[in-house]
Structures are given as C-alpha cells and as structure tokens.
Short mmCIF file of C-alpha atoms in Angstrom, two decimals:
data_model
loop_
_atom_site.label_atom_id
_atom_site.label_comp_id
_atom_site.label_asym_id
_atom_site.label_seq_id
_atom_site.Cartn_x
_atom_site.Cartn_y
_atom_site.Cartn_z
CA GLN G 234 -43.23 47.49 -92.09
CA VAL G 235 -42.40 43.95 -93.20
CA HIS G 236 -42.62 40.61 -91.43
CA LEU G 237 -39.91 38.02 -92.15
CA VAL G 238 -40.04 34.26 -91.62
CA GLU G 239 -37.00 32.04 -92.10
CA SER G 240 -37.16 28.32 -92.81
CA GLY G 241 -35.01 25.54 -94.15
CA GLY G 242 -32.54 25.05 -91.34
CA GLY G 243 -31.56 21.66 -90.04
CA LEU G 244 -28.80 19.17 -89.42
CA VAL G 245 -26.39 18.40 -92.25
CA GLN G 246 -23.06 16.65 -92.56
CA VAL G 247 -19.82 18.37 -93.46
CA GLY G 248 -19.72 19.08 -97.17
CA GLY G 249 -23.49 19.01 -97.48
CA SER G 250 -25.92 21.68 -98.62
CA LEU G 251 -28.95 23.51 -97.31
CA ARG G 252 -31.19 26.18 -98.72
CA LEU G 253 -32.66 28.70 -96.33
CA SER G 254 -35.72 30.74 -97.22
CA CYS G 255 -36.77 34.15 -95.95
CA ALA G 256 -40.41 34.87 -96.77
CA ALA G 257 -41.49 38.50 -96.56
CA SER G 258 -44.96 39.90 -95.96
CA GLY G 259 -44.28 42.80 -98.31
CA ARG G 260 -42.77 43.47 -101.70
CA ILE G 261 -39.27 42.09 -101.36
CA ASN G 262 -37.73 44.33 -103.98
CA ASN G 263 -38.43 47.36 -101.79
CA TYR G 264 -35.85 46.12 -99.30
CA ALA G 265 -32.21 45.36 -98.98
CA ILE G 266 -31.98 41.88 -97.47
CA GLY G 267 -29.17 40.64 -95.30
CA TRP G 268 -28.39 37.23 -93.86
CA PHE G 269 -26.60 37.12 -90.53
CA ARG G 270 -25.68 34.28 -88.21
CA GLN G 271 -24.94 33.87 -84.56
CA ALA G 272 -23.14 30.94 -83.00
CA PRO G 273 -23.33 30.19 -79.25
CA GLY G 274 -21.19 32.61 -77.29
CA LYS G 275 -20.38 34.70 -80.32
CA GLU G 276 -21.60 37.97 -81.73
CA ARG G 277 -23.97 38.10 -84.67
CA GLU G 278 -21.97 38.25 -87.89
CA PHE G 279 -22.66 39.26 -91.45
CA VAL G 280 -23.06 36.46 -93.98
CA CYS G 281 -24.31 38.10 -97.17
CA ALA G 282 -26.66 40.76 -98.48
CA SER G 283 -28.58 41.76 -101.55
CA ARG G 284 -29.37 45.36 -102.37
CA LYS G 285 -32.99 46.10 -103.14
CA SER G 286 -34.54 45.82 -106.59
CA GLY G 287 -32.11 43.12 -107.67
CA GLY G 288 -28.98 45.14 -107.04
CA THR G 289 -25.54 43.90 -106.16
CA THR G 290 -24.80 41.07 -103.76
CA HIS G 291 -22.11 41.00 -101.10
CA TYR G 292 -20.57 38.16 -99.13
CA ALA G 293 -18.41 37.66 -96.10
CA ASP G 294 -15.02 36.22 -97.02
CA SER G 295 -15.78 33.11 -94.96
CA VAL G 296 -18.69 32.12 -97.21
CA LYS G 297 -17.66 33.54 -100.58
CA GLY G 298 -17.81 30.87 -103.26
CA ARG G 299 -19.91 28.55 -101.09
CA PHE G 300 -23.06 30.57 -100.32
CA THR G 301 -25.38 32.31 -102.77
CA ILE G 302 -28.14 34.81 -102.03
CA SER G 303 -30.99 35.11 -104.50
CA ARG G 304 -34.47 36.61 -104.77
CA ASP G 305 -37.79 35.35 -106.08
CA SER G 306 -39.82 38.53 -106.50
CA ALA G 307 -43.00 36.66 -107.40
CA ARG G 308 -42.90 34.83 -104.07
CA ASN G 309 -41.45 37.75 -102.08
CA THR G 310 -38.82 35.33 -100.85
CA VAL G 311 -35.05 35.50 -100.54
CA TYR G 312 -32.97 32.35 -100.51
CA LEU G 313 -29.60 31.47 -99.09
CA GLN G 314 -28.08 28.48 -100.85
CA MET G 315 -25.32 27.04 -98.70
CA ASN G 316 -22.93 24.50 -100.20
CA SER G 317 -19.79 22.80 -98.93
CA LEU G 318 -20.89 23.37 -95.37
CA LYS G 319 -18.34 23.34 -92.58
CA PRO G 320 -18.71 22.84 -88.82
CA GLU G 321 -17.92 26.53 -88.33
CA ASP G 322 -21.08 27.39 -90.29
CA THR G 323 -23.13 26.07 -87.37
CA ALA G 324 -25.26 28.93 -86.06
CA VAL G 325 -28.71 30.43 -85.95
CA TYR G 326 -29.27 32.19 -89.25
CA PHE G 327 -31.35 35.34 -89.44
CA CYS G 328 -32.62 37.34 -92.37
CA ALA G 329 -33.07 41.07 -92.03
CA ALA G 330 -34.59 43.79 -94.18
CA ASP G 331 -34.41 47.53 -94.53
CA SER G 332 -35.68 49.89 -97.20
CA ARG G 333 -33.14 52.68 -96.76
CA LEU G 334 -29.70 51.12 -96.49
CA ILE G 335 -26.79 52.46 -98.46
CA LEU G 336 -23.96 50.27 -99.68
CA SER G 337 -21.70 50.94 -96.70
CA GLU G 338 -24.40 49.81 -94.26
CA LEU G 339 -25.18 46.40 -95.74
CA ARG G 340 -22.76 44.52 -93.46
CA ASN G 341 -23.93 46.27 -90.29
CA SER G 342 -26.60 44.32 -88.41
CA GLY G 343 -27.53 47.43 -86.44
CA ALA G 344 -28.63 49.18 -89.62
CA TYR G 345 -31.51 46.78 -90.35
CA ASP G 346 -34.97 47.54 -89.03
CA TYR G 347 -36.72 44.21 -89.55
CA TRP G 348 -35.64 40.73 -88.49
CA GLY G 349 -36.92 37.20 -88.70
CA GLN G 350 -36.94 34.78 -85.79
CA GLY G 351 -33.99 32.76 -87.03
CA THR G 352 -33.44 29.17 -88.12
CA GLN G 353 -30.87 26.75 -86.71
CA VAL G 354 -28.21 25.28 -88.96
CA THR G 355 -26.04 22.53 -87.52
CA VAL G 356 -23.16 21.03 -89.47
CA SER G 357 -21.87 17.77 -88.03
CA SER G 358 -18.38 16.44 -88.59
#
C-alpha cells in the first residue's frame, strides 16, 4: 500500500507555469504513476503517466508538448511540470499509483489502486 499527497496547485494566468508534486509514502519506482484531472461537471480524464522503474512516459494529446512528468527516486516524488497553461487546464489534479499496470492500462483511471486527495489548478484568462 502507498499513500500519495499532491501539492503545488494554485491560480496562474494563461501562458504561465506550475509544477505539481506527488509525494509517495513508499518506493516510487515500484509503481506506475498517473496524473488525472477533473473539471467541474466533467469526468476524470487522463493527463499523463510514467511506467514504474523509470520506464516510458505517455501523454494525452491535449497536454503533449506542454506538460512533463518526471520522477525523483531519492525523494519518492513524481512531478508534473505544466507550461503554457490554458483556461481549459483548470481542474483538480490527482496522482494515482499502481504496481501491476500493463501498458494498455496506463490511461484508465479505474486501473489504479491508490489515489491522492487532489490539488486545484485554476488558469485565469
């Protein structure tokens, strides 16, 4: 079992940047990590994911080229660097972890066992 805590959300203007952190209570490289987001009235959607042990990364088309997921194994923390933010990026962002996911499951929120509490990101125009 792993406990996840997100931080780093806030209010930013269009075109700005934020870096979200997802701190894990366990060894982060044992888990695939996904970032998801949920805007008011919308379903939770995939943002990006990193396979465990520093494997491949995957991004939703809507964030590709603007967002970057990375790991700091020493700190057991995963980061989401968000650049060139747009109003449509406004949402609660969640990190999720699972130790058994295969490649085809990375984009499926239902496949993850562990979730953080979420952090609000608001992009103002």
